[in-house]
PDB file of C-alpha atoms in Angstrom:
ATOM      1  CA  MET E   1     305.072 161.120 -26.690  1.00  0.00           C
ATOM      2  CA  ASP E   2     302.093 159.771 -24.664  1.00  0.00           C
ATOM      3  CA  THR E   3     299.743 162.021 -26.722  1.00  0.00           C
ATOM      4  CA  ILE E   4     300.214 160.300 -30.136  1.00  0.00           C
ATOM      5  CA  GLU E   5     296.862 159.174 -31.551  1.00  0.00           C
ATOM      6  CA  THR E   6     295.366 158.456 -28.103  1.00  0.00           C
ATOM      7  CA  ASP E   7     291.889 158.762 -29.657  1.00  0.00           C
ATOM      8  CA  THR E   8     292.518 155.622 -31.700  1.00  0.00           C
ATOM      9  CA  LEU E   9     293.598 153.339 -28.889  1.00  0.00           C
ATOM     10  CA  THR E  10     291.077 150.967 -27.382  1.00  0.00           C
ATOM     11  CA  SER E  11     290.171 150.910 -23.742  1.00  0.00           C
ATOM     12  CA  GLU E  12     291.967 147.555 -23.218  1.00  0.00           C
ATOM     13  CA  ILE E  13     295.155 148.967 -24.737  1.00  0.00           C
ATOM     14  CA  GLU E  14     294.952 152.042 -22.504  1.00  0.00           C
ATOM     15  CA  LEU E  15     294.659 149.675 -19.549  1.00  0.00           C
ATOM     16  CA  ALA E  16     297.711 147.740 -20.777  1.00  0.00           C
ATOM     17  CA  LEU E  17     299.667 150.998 -21.079  1.00  0.00           C
ATOM     18  CA  ALA E  18     298.550 152.071 -17.567  1.00  0.00           C
ATOM     19  CA  HIS E  19     299.999 148.826 -16.184  1.00  0.00           C
ATOM     20  CA  THR E  20     303.298 149.170 -18.117  1.00  0.00           C
ATOM     21  CA  PRO E  21     306.310 150.779 -16.427  1.00  0.00           C
ATOM     22  CA  ALA E  22     306.564 154.467 -17.286  1.00  0.00           C
ATOM     23  CA  VAL E  23     309.956 154.125 -18.808  1.00  0.00           C
ATOM     24  CA  MET E  24     308.634 151.449 -21.239  1.00  0.00           C
ATOM     25  CA  ARG E  25     305.286 153.170 -22.005  1.00  0.00           C
ATOM     26  CA  PRO E  26     306.256 155.406 -24.904  1.00  0.00           C
ATOM     27  CA  ARG E  27     307.735 152.523 -26.814  1.00  0.00           C
ATOM     28  CA  LEU E  28     304.582 150.425 -26.331  1.00  0.00           C
ATOM     29  CA  ARG E  29     302.274 153.343 -27.126  1.00  0.00           C
ATOM     30  CA  THR E  30     304.207 153.861 -30.376  1.00  0.00           C
ATOM     31  CA  LEU E  31     303.792 150.179 -31.253  1.00  0.00           C
ATOM     32  CA  PHE E  32     300.080 150.293 -30.635  1.00  0.00           C
ATOM     33  CA  ALA E  33     299.728 153.629 -32.534  1.00  0.00           C
ATOM     34  CA  LEU E  34     301.319 152.027 -35.607  1.00  0.00           C
ATOM     35  CA  ASP E  35     299.195 148.928 -35.187  1.00  0.00           C
ATOM     36  CA  GLN E  36     296.055 151.101 -35.168  1.00  0.00           C
ATOM     37  CA  ARG E  37     297.251 153.017 -38.173  1.00  0.00           C
ATOM     38  CA  LEU E  38     297.689 149.785 -40.098  1.00  0.00           C
ATOM     39  CA  ALA E  39     294.267 148.574 -38.882  1.00  0.00           C
ATOM     40  CA  ARG E  40     292.657 151.655 -40.375  1.00  0.00           C
ATOM     41  CA  ILE E  41     294.422 151.052 -43.715  1.00  0.00           C
ATOM     42  CA  ILE E  42     293.016 147.498 -43.849  1.00  0.00           C
ATOM     43  CA  GLY E  43     289.646 148.394 -42.403  1.00  0.00           C
ATOM     44  CA  LYS E  44     288.986 151.206 -44.880  1.00  0.00           C
ATOM     45  CA  ALA E  45     290.354 149.332 -47.919  1.00  0.00           C
ATOM     46  CA  THR E  46     287.920 149.263 -50.875  1.00  0.00           C
ATOM     47  CA  GLU E  47     290.619 147.939 -53.210  1.00  0.00           C
ATOM     48  CA  PRO E  48     293.354 145.540 -51.949  1.00  0.00           C
ATOM     49  CA  MET E  49     295.895 147.219 -54.306  1.00  0.00           C
ATOM     50  CA  LEU E  50     295.307 150.636 -52.731  1.00  0.00           C
ATOM     51  CA  ALA E  51     295.803 149.157 -49.256  1.00  0.00           C
ATOM     52  CA  GLN E  52     298.969 147.353 -50.436  1.00  0.00           C
ATOM     53  CA  MET E  53     300.374 150.621 -51.737  1.00  0.00           C
ATOM     54  CA  ARG E  54     299.808 152.317 -48.415  1.00  0.00           C
ATOM     55  CA  LEU E  55     301.400 149.388 -46.580  1.00  0.00           C
ATOM     56  CA  SER E  56     304.314 149.502 -48.974  1.00  0.00           C
ATOM     57  CA  TRP E  57     304.852 153.163 -48.000  1.00  0.00           C
ATOM     58  CA  TRP E  58     305.224 152.105 -44.343  1.00  0.00           C
ATOM     59  CA  ARG E  59     307.634 149.328 -45.199  1.00  0.00           C
ATOM     60  CA  GLU E  60     309.767 151.829 -47.232  1.00  0.00           C
ATOM     61  CA  MET E  61     309.784 154.355 -44.344  1.00  0.00           C
ATOM     62  CA  LEU E  62     310.846 151.697 -41.902  1.00  0.00           C
ATOM     63  CA  GLU E  63     313.622 150.551 -44.096  1.00  0.00           C
ATOM     64  CA  GLN E  64     315.159 153.972 -44.217  1.00  0.00           C
ATOM     65  CA  GLY E  65     317.263 155.523 -41.516  1.00  0.00           C
ATOM     66  CA  ARG E  66     315.547 157.960 -39.225  1.00  0.00           C
ATOM     67  CA  SER E  67     317.319 160.992 -40.751  1.00  0.00           C
ATOM     68  CA  LEU E  68     315.978 160.054 -44.259  1.00  0.00           C
ATOM     69  CA  ARG E  69     312.359 159.906 -43.250  1.00  0.00           C
ATOM     70  CA  PRO E  70     309.934 162.763 -43.764  1.00  0.00           C
ATOM     71  CA  GLN E  71     309.081 164.623 -40.582  1.00  0.00           C
ATOM     72  CA  GLY E  72     305.627 165.545 -39.325  1.00  0.00           C
ATOM     73  CA  ASP E  73     303.864 162.213 -39.145  1.00  0.00           C
ATOM     74  CA  ALA E  74     303.250 161.638 -35.354  1.00  0.00           C
ATOM     75  CA  VAL E  75     303.595 157.860 -35.547  1.00  0.00           C
ATOM     76  CA  LEU E  76     306.621 157.845 -37.802  1.00  0.00           C
ATOM     77  CA  ASP E  77     308.322 160.494 -35.697  1.00  0.00           C
ATOM     78  CA  ALA E  78     307.636 158.407 -32.528  1.00  0.00           C
ATOM     79  CA  ILE E  79     309.069 155.341 -34.132  1.00  0.00           C
ATOM     80  CA  GLY E  80     312.322 157.215 -34.780  1.00  0.00           C
ATOM     81  CA  GLU E  81     312.428 158.186 -31.061  1.00  0.00           C
ATOM     82  CA  THR E  82     311.506 154.857 -29.463  1.00  0.00           C
ATOM     83  CA  TRP E  83     312.281 152.104 -32.027  1.00  0.00           C
ATOM     84  CA  ALA E  84     315.453 153.349 -33.770  1.00  0.00           C
ATOM     85  CA  GLY E  85     317.570 150.457 -34.940  1.00  0.00           C
ATOM     86  CA  GLU E  86     314.819 147.941 -34.103  1.00  0.00           C
ATOM     87  CA  GLU E  87     312.378 148.540 -36.974  1.00  0.00           C
ATOM     88  CA  ALA E  88     312.604 145.023 -38.341  1.00  0.00           C
ATOM     89  CA  ALA E  89     309.772 143.798 -36.053  1.00  0.00           C
ATOM     90  CA  LEU E  90     307.661 146.762 -37.170  1.00  0.00           C
ATOM     91  CA  ARG E  91     308.227 145.946 -40.810  1.00  0.00           C
ATOM     92  CA  ASP E  92     307.126 142.437 -40.030  1.00  0.00           C
ATOM     93  CA  LEU E  93     303.982 143.856 -38.426  1.00  0.00           C
ATOM     94  CA  VAL E  94     303.235 145.662 -41.669  1.00  0.00           C
ATOM     95  CA  ASN E  95     303.623 142.398 -43.485  1.00  0.00           C
ATOM     96  CA  GLY E  96     301.365 140.729 -40.971  1.00  0.00           C
ATOM     97  CA  TRP E  97     298.550 143.126 -41.610  1.00  0.00           C
ATOM     98  CA  GLU E  98     298.910 142.608 -45.338  1.00  0.00           C
ATOM     99  CA  HIS E  99     297.879 138.959 -44.849  1.00  0.00           C
ATOM    100  CA  LEU E 100     294.385 140.185 -43.921  1.00  0.00           C
ATOM    101  CA  LEU E 101     293.945 141.180 -47.573  1.00  0.00           C
ATOM    102  CA  ALA E 102     293.706 137.528 -48.526  1.00  0.00           C
ATOM    103  CA  ASP E 103     290.531 136.538 -50.319  1.00  0.00           C
ATOM    104  CA  PRO E 104     287.704 135.726 -47.814  1.00  0.00           C
ATOM    105  CA  PRO E 105     287.149 133.694 -45.833  1.00  0.00           C
ATOM    106  CA  LEU E 106     290.552 134.420 -44.271  1.00  0.00           C
ATOM    107  CA  PRO E 107     292.584 131.225 -44.447  1.00  0.00           C
ATOM    108  CA  GLU E 108     294.083 129.916 -41.195  1.00  0.00           C
ATOM    109  CA  VAL E 109     297.626 130.219 -42.621  1.00  0.00           C
ATOM    110  CA  ASP E 110     297.119 133.912 -43.257  1.00  0.00           C
ATOM    111  CA  ALA E 111     295.459 134.404 -39.823  1.00  0.00           C
ATOM    112  CA  GLN E 112     298.499 132.740 -38.225  1.00  0.00           C
ATOM    113  CA  LYS E 113     300.988 134.910 -40.147  1.00  0.00           C
ATOM    114  CA  PHE E 114     299.060 137.981 -38.836  1.00  0.00           C
ATOM    115  CA  VAL E 115     299.090 136.703 -35.268  1.00  0.00           C
ATOM    116  CA  ASP E 116     302.768 135.809 -35.469  1.00  0.00           C
ATOM    117  CA  ALA E 117     303.652 139.297 -36.697  1.00  0.00           C
ATOM    118  CA  ARG E 118     301.667 141.022 -34.029  1.00  0.00           C
ATOM    119  CA  ALA E 119     303.106 138.790 -31.309  1.00  0.00           C
ATOM    120  CA  GLY E 120     306.592 139.266 -32.718  1.00  0.00           C
ATOM    121  CA  ALA E 121     306.235 142.985 -32.424  1.00  0.00           C
ATOM    122  CA  LEU E 122     305.234 142.668 -28.778  1.00  0.00           C
ATOM    123  CA  CYS E 123     308.162 140.324 -28.117  1.00  0.00           C
ATOM    124  CA  ALA E 124     310.436 142.905 -29.710  1.00  0.00           C
ATOM    125  CA  PHE E 125     308.938 145.594 -27.489  1.00  0.00           C
ATOM    126  CA  ALA E 126     309.747 143.413 -24.438  1.00  0.00           C
ATOM    127  CA  ARG E 127     313.176 142.720 -25.939  1.00  0.00           C
ATOM    128  CA  VAL E 128     312.859 138.995 -25.520  1.00  0.00           C
ATOM    129  CA  SER E 129     314.268 136.808 -28.335  1.00  0.00           C
ATOM    130  CA  PRO E 130     313.442 133.110 -28.883  1.00  0.00           C
ATOM    131  CA  GLU E 131     316.501 132.316 -26.817  1.00  0.00           C
ATOM    132  CA  HIS E 132     315.227 134.278 -23.841  1.00  0.00           C
ATOM    133  CA  LYS E 133     313.847 132.198 -20.994  1.00  0.00           C
ATOM    134  CA  THR E 134     310.603 134.131 -20.887  1.00  0.00           C
ATOM    135  CA  TYR E 135     310.083 134.257 -24.684  1.00  0.00           C
ATOM    136  CA  ARG E 136     307.554 131.433 -24.842  1.00  0.00           C
ATOM    137  CA  HIS E 137     305.364 132.943 -22.130  1.00  0.00           C
ATOM    138  CA  VAL E 138     305.475 136.472 -23.628  1.00  0.00           C
ATOM    139  CA  ASN E 139     304.785 135.058 -27.133  1.00  0.00           C
ATOM    140  CA  LEU E 140     301.877 132.988 -25.879  1.00  0.00           C
ATOM    141  CA  ALA E 141     300.240 135.963 -24.103  1.00  0.00           C
ATOM    142  CA  ALA E 142     300.720 138.149 -27.137  1.00  0.00           C
ATOM    143  CA  GLN E 143     299.288 135.610 -29.579  1.00  0.00           C
ATOM    144  CA  ILE E 144     296.141 135.058 -27.430  1.00  0.00           C
ATOM    145  CA  TRP E 145     295.513 138.811 -27.429  1.00  0.00           C
ATOM    146  CA  ALA E 146     296.139 139.094 -31.197  1.00  0.00           C
ATOM    147  CA  ILE E 147     293.714 136.249 -31.936  1.00  0.00           C
ATOM    148  CA  ALA E 148     291.004 137.501 -29.550  1.00  0.00           C
ATOM    149  CA  ASP E 149     291.205 141.076 -30.847  1.00  0.00           C
ATOM    150  CA  LEU E 150     290.853 139.918 -34.458  1.00  0.00           C
ATOM    151  CA  ALA E 151     288.095 137.508 -33.666  1.00  0.00           C
ATOM    152  CA  ALA E 152     286.025 140.275 -32.082  1.00  0.00           C
ATOM    153  CA  LYS E 153     286.330 142.396 -35.286  1.00  0.00           C
ATOM    154  CA  VAL E 154     285.729 140.002 -38.205  1.00  0.00           C
ATOM    155  CA  HIS E 155     282.245 139.887 -39.709  1.00  0.00           C
ATOM    156  CA  SER E 156     282.305 136.319 -40.970  1.00  0.00           C
ATOM    157  CA  ASP E 157     281.208 133.497 -38.728  1.00  0.00           C
ATOM    158  CA  THR E 158     283.512 131.206 -40.638  1.00  0.00           C
ATOM    159  CA  GLU E 159     286.549 133.418 -39.952  1.00  0.00           C
ATOM    160  CA  ARG E 160     285.513 133.875 -36.353  1.00  0.00           C
ATOM    161  CA  ASN E 161     285.263 130.093 -35.878  1.00  0.00           C
ATOM    162  CA  ILE E 162     288.724 129.628 -37.447  1.00  0.00           C
ATOM    163  CA  LEU E 163     290.233 132.233 -34.995  1.00  0.00           C
ATOM    164  CA  LEU E 164     288.388 130.731 -31.955  1.00  0.00           C
ATOM    165  CA  ASP E 165     289.707 127.358 -32.808  1.00  0.00           C
ATOM    166  CA  MET E 166     293.281 128.748 -32.931  1.00  0.00           C
ATOM    167  CA  GLY E 167     292.688 130.650 -29.636  1.00  0.00           C
ATOM    168  CA  GLN E 168     291.232 127.727 -27.787  1.00  0.00           C
ATOM    169  CA  ARG E 169     294.348 125.555 -28.649  1.00  0.00           C
ATOM    170  CA  LEU E 170     296.549 128.291 -27.109  1.00  0.00           C
ATOM    171  CA  CYS E 171     294.365 128.870 -24.110  1.00  0.00           C
ATOM    172  CA  ALA E 172     294.727 125.174 -23.239  1.00  0.00           C
ATOM    173  CA  GLU E 173     298.075 126.123 -21.795  1.00  0.00           C
ATOM    174  CA  LYS E 174     297.801 127.845 -18.437  1.00  0.00           C
ATOM    175  CA  PRO E 175     299.062 131.436 -18.231  1.00  0.00           C
ATOM    176  CA  LYS E 176     302.452 132.068 -16.672  1.00  0.00           C
ATOM    177  CA  LYS E 177     303.355 135.014 -14.570  1.00  0.00           C
ATOM    178  CA  LEU E 178     304.593 138.030 -16.466  1.00  0.00           C
ATOM    179  CA  SER E 179     305.818 140.244 -13.601  1.00  0.00           C
ATOM    180  CA  SER E 180     307.812 142.611 -15.825  1.00  0.00           C
ATOM    181  CA  PHE E 181     305.021 142.886 -18.455  1.00  0.00           C
ATOM    182  CA  LYS E 182     301.814 143.283 -16.603  1.00  0.00           C
ATOM    183  CA  GLY E 183     300.310 145.272 -19.369  1.00  0.00           C
ATOM    184  CA  LEU E 184     300.615 142.287 -21.663  1.00  0.00           C
ATOM    185  CA  ALA E 185     299.235 140.075 -18.921  1.00  0.00           C
ATOM    186  CA  VAL E 186     296.160 142.294 -18.886  1.00  0.00           C
ATOM    187  CA  LEU E 187     295.647 141.895 -22.671  1.00  0.00           C
ATOM    188  CA  SER E 188     296.201 138.153 -22.512  1.00  0.00           C
ATOM    189  CA  ALA E 189     293.729 137.691 -19.669  1.00  0.00           C
ATOM    190  CA  LEU E 190     291.083 139.771 -21.441  1.00  0.00           C
ATOM    191  CA  GLY E 191     291.888 137.802 -24.598  1.00  0.00           C
ATOM    192  CA  ARG E 192     291.349 134.451 -22.879  1.00  0.00           C
ATOM    193  CA  ARG E 193     288.033 135.713 -21.480  1.00  0.00           C
ATOM    194  CA  ALA E 194     286.936 137.031 -24.939  1.00  0.00           C
ATOM    195  CA  ILE E 195     287.744 133.689 -26.619  1.00  0.00           C
ATOM    196  CA  ALA E 196     285.875 131.762 -23.901  1.00  0.00           C
ATOM    197  CA  ASN E 197     282.919 134.038 -24.606  1.00  0.00           C
ATOM    198  CA  GLY E 198     282.841 133.146 -28.290  1.00  0.00           C
ATOM    199  CA  GLY E 199     284.939 136.074 -29.719  1.00  0.00           C
ATOM    200  CA  ARG E 200     283.118 138.982 -28.003  1.00  0.00           C
ATOM    201  CA  PRO E 201     284.913 142.364 -27.642  1.00  0.00           C
ATOM    202  CA  LEU E 202     287.603 142.256 -25.022  1.00  0.00           C
ATOM    203  CA  MET E 203     286.076 144.846 -22.724  1.00  0.00           C
ATOM    204  CA  GLU E 204     282.478 143.720 -23.091  1.00  0.00           C
ATOM    205  CA  GLY E 205     280.564 142.940 -19.911  1.00  0.00           C
ATOM    206  CA  ARG E 206     280.976 143.879 -16.245  1.00  0.00           C
ATOM    207  CA  GLY E 207     283.523 141.131 -15.684  1.00  0.00           C
ATOM    208  CA  ALA E 208     286.142 142.658 -17.939  1.00  0.00           C
ATOM    209  CA  GLY E 209     287.242 145.176 -15.408  1.00  0.00           C
ATOM    210  CA  PHE E 210     287.745 142.540 -12.772  1.00  0.00           C
ATOM    211  CA  THR E 211     289.701 140.316 -15.204  1.00  0.00           C
ATOM    212  CA  ALA E 212     292.029 143.146 -16.020  1.00  0.00           C
ATOM    213  CA  PHE E 213     292.459 144.094 -12.380  1.00  0.00           C
ATOM    214  CA  ARG E 214     293.287 140.586 -11.424  1.00  0.00           C
ATOM    215  CA  ALA E 215     295.788 140.080 -14.237  1.00  0.00           C
ATOM    216  CA  ALA E 216     297.498 143.371 -13.279  1.00  0.00           C
ATOM    217  CA  LEU E 217     297.702 142.318  -9.662  1.00  0.00           C
ATOM    218  CA  LEU E 218     298.950 138.766 -10.331  1.00  0.00           C
ATOM    219  CA  GLY E 219     300.797 139.321 -13.489  1.00  0.00           C
ATOM    220  CA  LYS E 220     298.842 136.596 -15.337  1.00  0.00           C
TER     221      LYS E 220
END
């Protein structure tokens, strides 16, 4: 399970996985493998309609029971093994990526829908619902990562400024300890640093490693 599409995962995600309990790691790796598959669909899209068709295929697969899905796709097979019965958050993730097909510059409302979907998938991974006492902290950490990651990848200064504005509002709230989800704490800490640096890549600069180490040690 830990070998699915490892070449597509970024160094910050590999760090997050390394600081995730082994029993939870396959489930998180599957989530990020799907996320990266969707990112490639959007990133390589020359025609929005073609990208929408590919996203629609994923929605259809996630709506079907595991036994009805075609076999042989590493990510889809892994979803059947680690997310069976909980695919709703993954379908929402597909919908979230579709919001990035909006006409440029990306409107804040579509950016927020994307961020919400990505954060929702991470909350589902952690199995924390809005009623859970740690939901707000997990959701905040996940949103900060999602915003920072997108801000580092957009090409438009206008879009980056919109995302940085969103991120700065979230970063005004101090991080809370995420003892059970140190991998997410690592991503959030790197996201906060990237937002403070104007939307630079999360692992850019010599300070990134220390930021990740500190977050893994303290859980925030």
